[in-house]
C-alpha cells in the first residue's frame, strides 16, 4: 500500500529525514516512535504534501502511484488522511458543511457520485455513533472553541466519514488525558479493517496500550533505526531513548541522548 | 477659474449643464443652489491626491473623460423584471434607469399606511418646500466635487417619508440601474429619506447593471431619523464592471434613534462611497457592517466618518476588505467624539485580506476624542489567508481554489451574521461567493 524508500527531506534548509524506508501493507498498523526532533511530524507532513517540506531524495509510492507528485487534495482523494497534531480552528466555516464539501470533492475527484444532503446526514449519523461525538460539535465552526480532546475526536470523526485507505495519526495522544485518549483509541480501533492501514506517530508508548500496533519502528536522526513488534515499544518505555543512543553510537551527543520516553 | 479645472470631464459637464432642463426649474432657492454649486464645481474641478480625502483615489484618468448629461432614452431602455427581483422580498420599489424614474418598473401601489414614496421630480412639481433644507445646501469643501456636481445636476431620486410612529413591515427597495446607451453618460440621483419619531423602516438599496457600460453615476442620499426612529439600510452595490460610481450618504440621528447599515460593495470600476453619520441626539446608535471586494482592476473606496455629538451615543463599525488580482481597496474610518458627547461608546474594526500579490488595500482608522468617559476601540489589519487553514482544508480533499473561496467567504460572512432576514442573508452570501474565483 505504502512504500517509502530512502526518503530525504528538508525544512527551512535543514535536513530532517535522512534515508527513511518503510513498507506498510493493507490492514497493518505501524507505530513510529522517536524522540523529539527525530523527524516524526516531518514524515506526516511530507506524506500529506504540506508546503515548505522539500524532498531532496528518495521516493514514496502509494498504491503504485508516485505520492510526491500529487497535490495535497489529490493525496486525500487517493485515500490518504492525516490526523493533525494541532487541528486548525477555522472560524466561519461550519463543520458539517466543510466535511460534506471535502467528502464530495474527494468523490468527484475519484469519479464517484456526490452525496446529497440527506445521504450525507445518514452517513454522519452512523459515524457519530462510532465516535461518541456530540452532534452539537457538528453545528459549530471547524474546531473553533473545541477543547483539546474535542479537536482530536473531531479528527478521528472526519477520518470515519472520509474512510481513507491509509491514516497517519500525528501525535494524536498529545495533550489528552487518559479518558480522552481511550475515547480516541476506541474510535480508531472501530475503523481498523483489513483494507485500512494506520501509521501511528507518537512520542509515548501509552497510546499503543490502546491502539495495539503490528509493527513498531524507532525513528532517530531522520531514519528508522530499530524495527520490531509491539514489545519494542515496551522496551523503549523501560529503557528510554538513551537506549537507542547506546545501540547506535553515531547518535552520541545528540539531543535524543538522556531523553526519557 | 484655474486652468487645471479645464479638463475634458469638467468641460463636458459645463456643456451638459447649459443644455439641461432639470425638474424644479423656476424654484428660486433651488435654482440658486444649483447655480452656486455648479460654479463651485466648474471653478475647482476634481480634487487631486493632495486633497487628504482623495489621497488614495486618483481621478486623473476620469478627468480626461467627457460624459453626456443623462439619457434621452432612459424611459424606454429595456430592463427585465427578473433582473430586478430579489428572492423572498416583495414590496414597494422605486426604480431609476440611467438616473430617470421608471414608473413602469416601480411598485408604488398599495403603499402601507404611514409610508410616502415618490420620485423627486414629482415632489419638485408639487410641494418642494419641505426639501429646501436638504436641496439648498452648498458644498464648500473642494473634496466634495461630486456632491457639488450632484447638487447642480440631479433631477430625480427617491423621496421617502415614514410618518411618526409608523412601523413599515415590508422592506422598501430602491433600485438604481445602469443600462448601456449609445455613449458614456453621467446620471445624478438625489435621495431624501426621513423617518418620523419612533418610525421604523428597512430600506434595500441596490445598484445594478443591465449590461456593460462606462457611465458615471453620482448619488447623494440624506437620511434623517427623528427621535427613537429605527432604520435598517441594506446596500448591495453591483454596478457594471466599467462604471464609475460616487456616492455620499449622510445620516442624522436624533435622540435614541438607531440606524444599521449592511453594505456589500462588489461592482464598478471606480467606486467611492462617503458615509457620514451625525449622532446628534442623546443615546443615538449607528451600526455599520460592510464588505468590499475589488478584483480585476476595480478600485473601491469607502470613507466612513462618524461624529458623536450627544451624551451616551454609540457607534459600532465592522468592515472587511478582500482584494484579488489587481483590485484596490481603500477604507478610512474616522470617528470624532465631540466635546459634550460624554459616555459615548465607539468601536471600529477593519480587517482586510489580500488574495494576490498585485492587490492592494489602504486602510486608515482615525479616532479623535474630546469628551469624557468615552469607550473607544479601533483597529485595522491587512493580511493573507491563513496557510495552515488552507493546508488543513486541502488535506481533507478540497481543491486549492475551493479551499481559498471557502476561507474568504468565511472571513466576510461574519459581518452579515446579524442580518435578521435569512433570505437576504443567503442572497448576500451567494453574491459574495459569486465574486470569488470558482
CSV table of N, CA and C in Angstrom, one decimal, chain B residues 129-222:
chain,number,residue,atom,x,y,z
B,129,UNK,N,-41.1,72.6,-0.9
B,129,UNK,CA,-40.6,73.4,0.2
B,129,UNK,C,-40.0,72.5,1.3
B,130,UNK,N,-40.6,71.4,1.7
B,130,UNK,CA,-40.0,70.6,2.8
B,130,UNK,C,-38.6,70.1,2.5
B,131,UNK,N,-38.3,70.1,1.2
B,131,UNK,CA,-37.0,69.6,0.8
B,131,UNK,C,-35.9,70.7,0.8
B,132,UNK,N,-36.3,71.9,1.1
B,132,UNK,CA,-35.4,73.0,0.9
B,132,UNK,C,-34.1,72.8,1.7
B,133,UNK,N,-34.3,72.4,2.9
B,133,UNK,CA,-33.1,72.3,3.8
B,133,UNK,C,-32.1,71.3,3.2
B,134,UNK,N,-32.6,70.2,2.6
B,134,UNK,CA,-31.6,69.2,2.0
B,134,UNK,C,-31.1,69.7,0.7
B,135,UNK,N,-32.0,70.3,-0.2
B,135,UNK,CA,-31.5,70.6,-1.5
B,135,UNK,C,-30.9,71.9,-1.7
B,136,UNK,N,-31.0,72.8,-0.8
B,136,UNK,CA,-30.4,74.1,-0.9
B,136,UNK,C,-29.0,74.2,-0.4
B,137,UNK,N,-28.4,73.0,0.0
B,137,UNK,CA,-27.1,73.0,0.6
B,137,UNK,C,-26.0,73.4,-0.4
B,138,UNK,N,-25.0,74.1,0.2
B,138,UNK,CA,-23.9,74.4,-0.6
B,138,UNK,C,-22.7,73.6,-0.1
B,139,UNK,N,-21.9,73.0,-1.0
B,139,UNK,CA,-20.8,72.2,-0.6
B,139,UNK,C,-19.5,73.0,-0.7
B,140,UNK,N,-18.9,73.3,0.4
B,140,UNK,CA,-17.9,74.3,0.4
B,140,UNK,C,-16.5,73.7,0.3
B,141,UNK,N,-16.4,72.4,0.6
B,141,UNK,CA,-15.1,71.7,0.6
B,141,UNK,C,-14.8,71.3,-0.9
B,142,UNK,N,-13.6,71.5,-1.3
B,142,UNK,CA,-13.1,71.1,-2.6
B,142,UNK,C,-13.2,69.6,-2.8
B,143,UNK,N,-13.1,68.9,-1.7
B,143,UNK,CA,-13.2,67.4,-1.8
B,143,UNK,C,-14.5,66.9,-2.1
B,144,UNK,N,-15.5,67.8,-2.1
B,144,UNK,CA,-16.9,67.4,-2.3
B,144,UNK,C,-17.4,67.8,-3.7
B,145,UNK,N,-16.4,67.6,-4.7
B,145,UNK,CA,-16.7,68.0,-6.1
B,145,UNK,C,-17.9,67.2,-6.6
B,146,UNK,N,-18.0,65.9,-6.3
B,146,UNK,CA,-19.1,65.2,-6.8
B,146,UNK,C,-20.5,65.6,-6.2
B,147,UNK,N,-20.4,65.9,-4.9
B,147,UNK,CA,-21.7,66.4,-4.3
B,147,UNK,C,-22.1,67.7,-4.9
B,148,UNK,N,-21.1,68.6,-5.3
B,148,UNK,CA,-21.5,69.8,-6.0
B,148,UNK,C,-22.1,69.5,-7.3
B,149,UNK,N,-21.5,68.6,-8.0
B,149,UNK,CA,-22.0,68.2,-9.3
B,149,UNK,C,-23.4,67.7,-9.2
B,150,UNK,N,-23.6,66.8,-8.2
B,150,UNK,CA,-24.9,66.2,-8.0
B,150,UNK,C,-25.9,67.3,-7.6
B,151,UNK,N,-25.5,68.2,-6.8
B,151,UNK,CA,-26.5,69.3,-6.4
B,151,UNK,C,-26.9,70.1,-7.6
B,152,UNK,N,-25.9,70.3,-8.5
B,152,UNK,CA,-26.1,71.2,-9.7
B,152,UNK,C,-27.0,70.5,-10.7
B,153,UNK,N,-26.8,69.2,-10.8
B,153,UNK,CA,-27.4,68.5,-12.0
B,153,UNK,C,-28.5,67.4,-11.7
B,154,UNK,N,-28.6,67.1,-10.4
B,154,UNK,CA,-29.6,66.0,-10.1
B,154,UNK,C,-31.0,66.4,-10.4
B,155,UNK,N,-31.7,65.6,-11.1
B,155,UNK,CA,-33.1,66.0,-11.5
B,155,UNK,C,-34.1,65.0,-10.8
B,156,UNK,N,-33.6,63.9,-10.3
B,156,UNK,CA,-34.5,62.9,-9.8
B,156,UNK,C,-33.9,62.1,-8.7
B,157,UNK,N,-34.7,61.2,-8.1
B,157,UNK,CA,-34.2,60.4,-7.0
B,157,UNK,C,-35.4,60.0,-6.2
B,158,UNK,N,-35.2,59.4,-5.0
B,158,UNK,CA,-36.3,59.0,-4.2
B,158,UNK,C,-36.6,59.9,-3.0
B,159,UNK,N,-37.8,60.2,-2.8
B,159,UNK,CA,-38.2,60.9,-1.6
B,159,UNK,C,-39.1,60.0,-0.8
B,160,UNK,N,-38.6,59.6,0.4
B,160,UNK,CA,-39.2,58.6,1.2
B,160,UNK,C,-39.4,59.1,2.5
B,161,UNK,N,-40.7,59.1,3.0
B,161,UNK,CA,-41.0,59.6,4.3
B,161,UNK,C,-41.8,58.6,5.1
B,162,UNK,N,-41.5,58.4,6.3
B,162,UNK,CA,-42.3,57.5,7.2
B,162,UNK,C,-42.8,58.3,8.3
B,163,UNK,N,-44.1,58.3,8.4
B,163,UNK,CA,-44.8,59.1,9.4
B,163,UNK,C,-44.4,58.7,10.8
B,164,UNK,N,-44.5,59.6,11.8
B,164,UNK,CA,-44.2,59.3,13.2
B,164,UNK,C,-45.0,58.1,13.6
B,165,UNK,N,-44.3,57.2,14.3
B,165,UNK,CA,-44.9,56.0,14.9
B,165,UNK,C,-45.2,54.9,13.9
B,166,UNK,N,-45.0,55.1,12.6
B,166,UNK,CA,-45.4,54.1,11.6
B,166,UNK,C,-44.2,53.1,11.5
B,167,UNK,N,-44.6,51.8,11.6
B,167,UNK,CA,-43.6,50.7,11.5
B,167,UNK,C,-43.9,50.0,10.2
B,168,UNK,N,-43.0,50.2,9.3
B,168,UNK,CA,-43.3,49.6,7.9
B,168,UNK,C,-42.7,48.2,7.9
B,169,UNK,N,-43.6,47.2,7.8
B,169,UNK,CA,-43.2,45.8,7.9
B,169,UNK,C,-42.4,45.3,6.7
B,170,UNK,N,-42.9,45.7,5.5
B,170,UNK,CA,-42.2,45.2,4.3
B,170,UNK,C,-41.0,46.1,4.0
B,171,UNK,N,-39.9,45.5,3.6
B,171,UNK,CA,-38.8,46.3,3.2
B,171,UNK,C,-39.1,47.1,1.9
B,172,UNK,N,-38.6,48.3,1.9
B,172,UNK,CA,-38.8,49.2,0.7
B,172,UNK,C,-37.5,49.1,-0.1
B,173,UNK,N,-37.7,48.9,-1.5
B,173,UNK,CA,-36.5,48.8,-2.3
B,173,UNK,C,-36.2,50.0,-3.2
B,174,UNK,N,-35.0,50.4,-3.3
B,174,UNK,CA,-34.6,51.5,-4.1
B,174,UNK,C,-33.6,50.9,-5.1
B,175,UNK,N,-34.0,50.9,-6.4
B,175,UNK,CA,-33.1,50.2,-7.4
B,175,UNK,C,-32.5,51.3,-8.3
B,176,UNK,N,-31.2,51.3,-8.4
B,176,UNK,CA,-30.5,52.2,-9.3
B,176,UNK,C,-29.9,51.4,-10.4
B,177,UNK,N,-30.4,51.5,-11.6
B,177,UNK,CA,-30.0,50.6,-12.6
B,177,UNK,C,-29.2,51.4,-13.7
B,178,UNK,N,-28.1,50.8,-14.1
B,178,UNK,CA,-27.3,51.4,-15.2
B,178,UNK,C,-27.6,50.6,-16.4
B,179,UNK,N,-27.9,51.2,-17.5
B,179,UNK,CA,-28.2,50.5,-18.8
B,179,UNK,C,-27.3,51.0,-19.9
B,180,UNK,N,-26.9,50.1,-20.8
B,180,UNK,CA,-26.0,50.5,-21.9
B,180,UNK,C,-26.7,51.6,-22.7
B,181,UNK,N,-26.0,52.6,-23.2
B,181,UNK,CA,-26.5,53.6,-24.1
B,181,UNK,C,-25.6,53.8,-25.2
B,182,UNK,N,-25.9,54.8,-26.1
B,182,UNK,CA,-25.0,55.0,-27.3
B,182,UNK,C,-23.6,55.4,-26.9
B,183,UNK,N,-23.5,56.2,-25.8
B,183,UNK,CA,-22.2,56.7,-25.4
B,183,UNK,C,-22.1,56.6,-23.9
B,184,UNK,N,-21.0,57.2,-23.4
B,184,UNK,CA,-20.9,57.2,-21.9
B,184,UNK,C,-21.6,58.5,-21.4
B,185,UNK,N,-22.5,58.2,-20.4
B,185,UNK,CA,-23.2,59.4,-19.9
B,185,UNK,C,-23.1,59.5,-18.4
B,186,UNK,N,-23.5,60.6,-17.9
B,186,UNK,CA,-23.5,60.9,-16.5
B,186,UNK,C,-24.9,61.0,-16.0
B,187,UNK,N,-25.2,60.3,-14.9
B,187,UNK,CA,-26.5,60.5,-14.3
B,187,UNK,C,-26.3,60.9,-12.8
B,188,UNK,N,-27.3,61.5,-12.3
B,188,UNK,CA,-27.2,62.1,-10.9
B,188,UNK,C,-28.4,61.8,-10.1
B,189,UNK,N,-28.3,61.2,-9.0
B,189,UNK,CA,-29.5,60.8,-8.2
B,189,UNK,C,-29.4,61.5,-6.9
B,190,UNK,N,-30.6,62.0,-6.4
B,190,UNK,CA,-30.6,62.7,-5.1
B,190,UNK,C,-31.8,62.1,-4.3
B,191,UNK,N,-31.4,61.5,-3.2
B,191,UNK,CA,-32.5,60.8,-2.4
B,191,UNK,C,-32.6,61.5,-1.0
B,192,UNK,N,-33.8,61.6,-0.6
B,192,UNK,CA,-34.1,62.2,0.7
B,192,UNK,C,-35.0,61.2,1.5
B,193,UNK,N,-34.5,60.7,2.7
B,193,UNK,CA,-35.3,59.8,3.5
B,193,UNK,C,-35.5,60.4,4.8
B,194,UNK,N,-36.7,60.4,5.3
B,194,UNK,CA,-37.0,60.9,6.6
B,194,UNK,C,-37.9,60.0,7.4
B,195,UNK,N,-37.4,59.6,8.6
B,195,UNK,CA,-38.2,58.8,9.5
B,195,UNK,C,-38.7,59.6,10.6
B,196,UNK,N,-40.0,59.7,10.8
B,196,UNK,CA,-40.6,60.5,11.9
B,196,UNK,C,-40.3,59.8,13.3
B,197,UNK,N,-40.7,60.5,14.3
B,197,UNK,CA,-40.5,59.9,15.7
B,197,UNK,C,-41.0,58.5,15.8
B,198,UNK,N,-40.1,57.6,16.3
B,198,UNK,CA,-40.5,56.3,16.5
B,198,UNK,C,-40.8,55.4,15.3
B,199,UNK,N,-40.6,56.0,14.1
B,199,UNK,CA,-40.9,55.2,12.9
B,199,UNK,C,-39.9,54.1,12.7
B,200,UNK,N,-40.2,53.1,11.9
B,200,UNK,CA,-39.3,52.0,11.6
B,200,UNK,C,-39.4,51.7,10.1
B,201,UNK,N,-38.2,51.4,9.6
B,201,UNK,CA,-38.1,51.2,8.1
B,201,UNK,C,-36.9,50.3,7.8
B,202,UNK,N,-37.1,49.4,6.9
B,202,UNK,CA,-36.0,48.7,6.3
B,202,UNK,C,-35.9,49.1,4.8
B,203,UNK,N,-34.8,49.6,4.4
B,203,UNK,CA,-34.6,50.0,3.0
B,203,UNK,C,-33.5,49.2,2.4
B,204,UNK,N,-33.8,48.6,1.2
B,204,UNK,CA,-32.8,47.9,0.5
B,204,UNK,C,-32.4,48.7,-0.8
B,205,UNK,N,-31.2,49.1,-0.8
B,205,UNK,CA,-30.7,49.9,-1.9
B,205,UNK,C,-29.8,49.1,-2.8
B,206,UNK,N,-30.2,48.9,-4.1
B,206,UNK,CA,-29.4,48.1,-4.9
B,206,UNK,C,-28.9,48.8,-6.1
B,207,UNK,N,-27.7,48.7,-6.5
B,207,UNK,CA,-27.1,49.2,-7.7
B,207,UNK,C,-26.8,48.1,-8.6
B,208,UNK,N,-27.5,48.2,-9.8
B,208,UNK,CA,-27.4,47.0,-10.7
B,208,UNK,C,-27.1,47.6,-12.1
B,209,UNK,N,-26.7,46.6,-13.0
B,209,UNK,CA,-26.5,47.0,-14.4
B,209,UNK,C,-27.2,46.0,-15.3
B,210,UNK,N,-27.8,46.5,-16.4
B,210,UNK,CA,-28.4,45.5,-17.4
B,210,UNK,C,-27.4,45.1,-18.4
B,211,UNK,N,-26.3,45.7,-18.5
B,211,UNK,CA,-25.3,45.4,-19.5
B,211,UNK,C,-24.0,46.2,-19.2
B,212,UNK,N,-23.0,45.9,-20.0
B,212,UNK,CA,-21.8,46.6,-19.8
B,212,UNK,C,-21.9,48.1,-20.3
B,213,UNK,N,-21.4,49.0,-19.5
B,213,UNK,CA,-21.3,50.4,-19.9
B,213,UNK,C,-20.3,51.1,-19.0
B,214,UNK,N,-19.9,52.3,-19.3
B,214,UNK,CA,-18.9,53.0,-18.5
B,214,UNK,C,-19.5,54.4,-18.1
B,215,UNK,N,-20.7,54.4,-17.6
B,215,UNK,CA,-21.3,55.6,-17.2
B,215,UNK,C,-20.7,56.1,-15.9
B,216,UNK,N,-20.9,57.4,-15.7
B,216,UNK,CA,-20.6,58.0,-14.4
B,216,UNK,C,-21.9,58.2,-13.6
B,217,UNK,N,-22.0,57.7,-12.4
B,217,UNK,CA,-23.2,58.0,-11.6
B,217,UNK,C,-22.8,58.7,-10.3
B,218,UNK,N,-23.5,59.8,-10.0
B,218,UNK,CA,-23.3,60.4,-8.7
B,218,UNK,C,-24.6,60.2,-7.9
B,219,UNK,N,-24.4,60.1,-6.6
B,219,UNK,CA,-25.6,59.9,-5.8
B,219,UNK,C,-25.4,60.6,-4.5
B,220,UNK,N,-26.4,61.3,-4.0
B,220,UNK,CA,-26.3,61.9,-2.7
B,220,UNK,C,-27.6,61.5,-2.0
B,221,UNK,N,-27.5,60.9,-0.8
B,221,UNK,CA,-28.6,60.5,0.0
B,221,UNK,C,-28.6,61.1,1.4
B,222,UNK,N,-29.7,61.6,1.8
B,222,UNK,CA,-29.8,62.1,3.2
B,222,UNK,C,-30.8,61.3,3.9
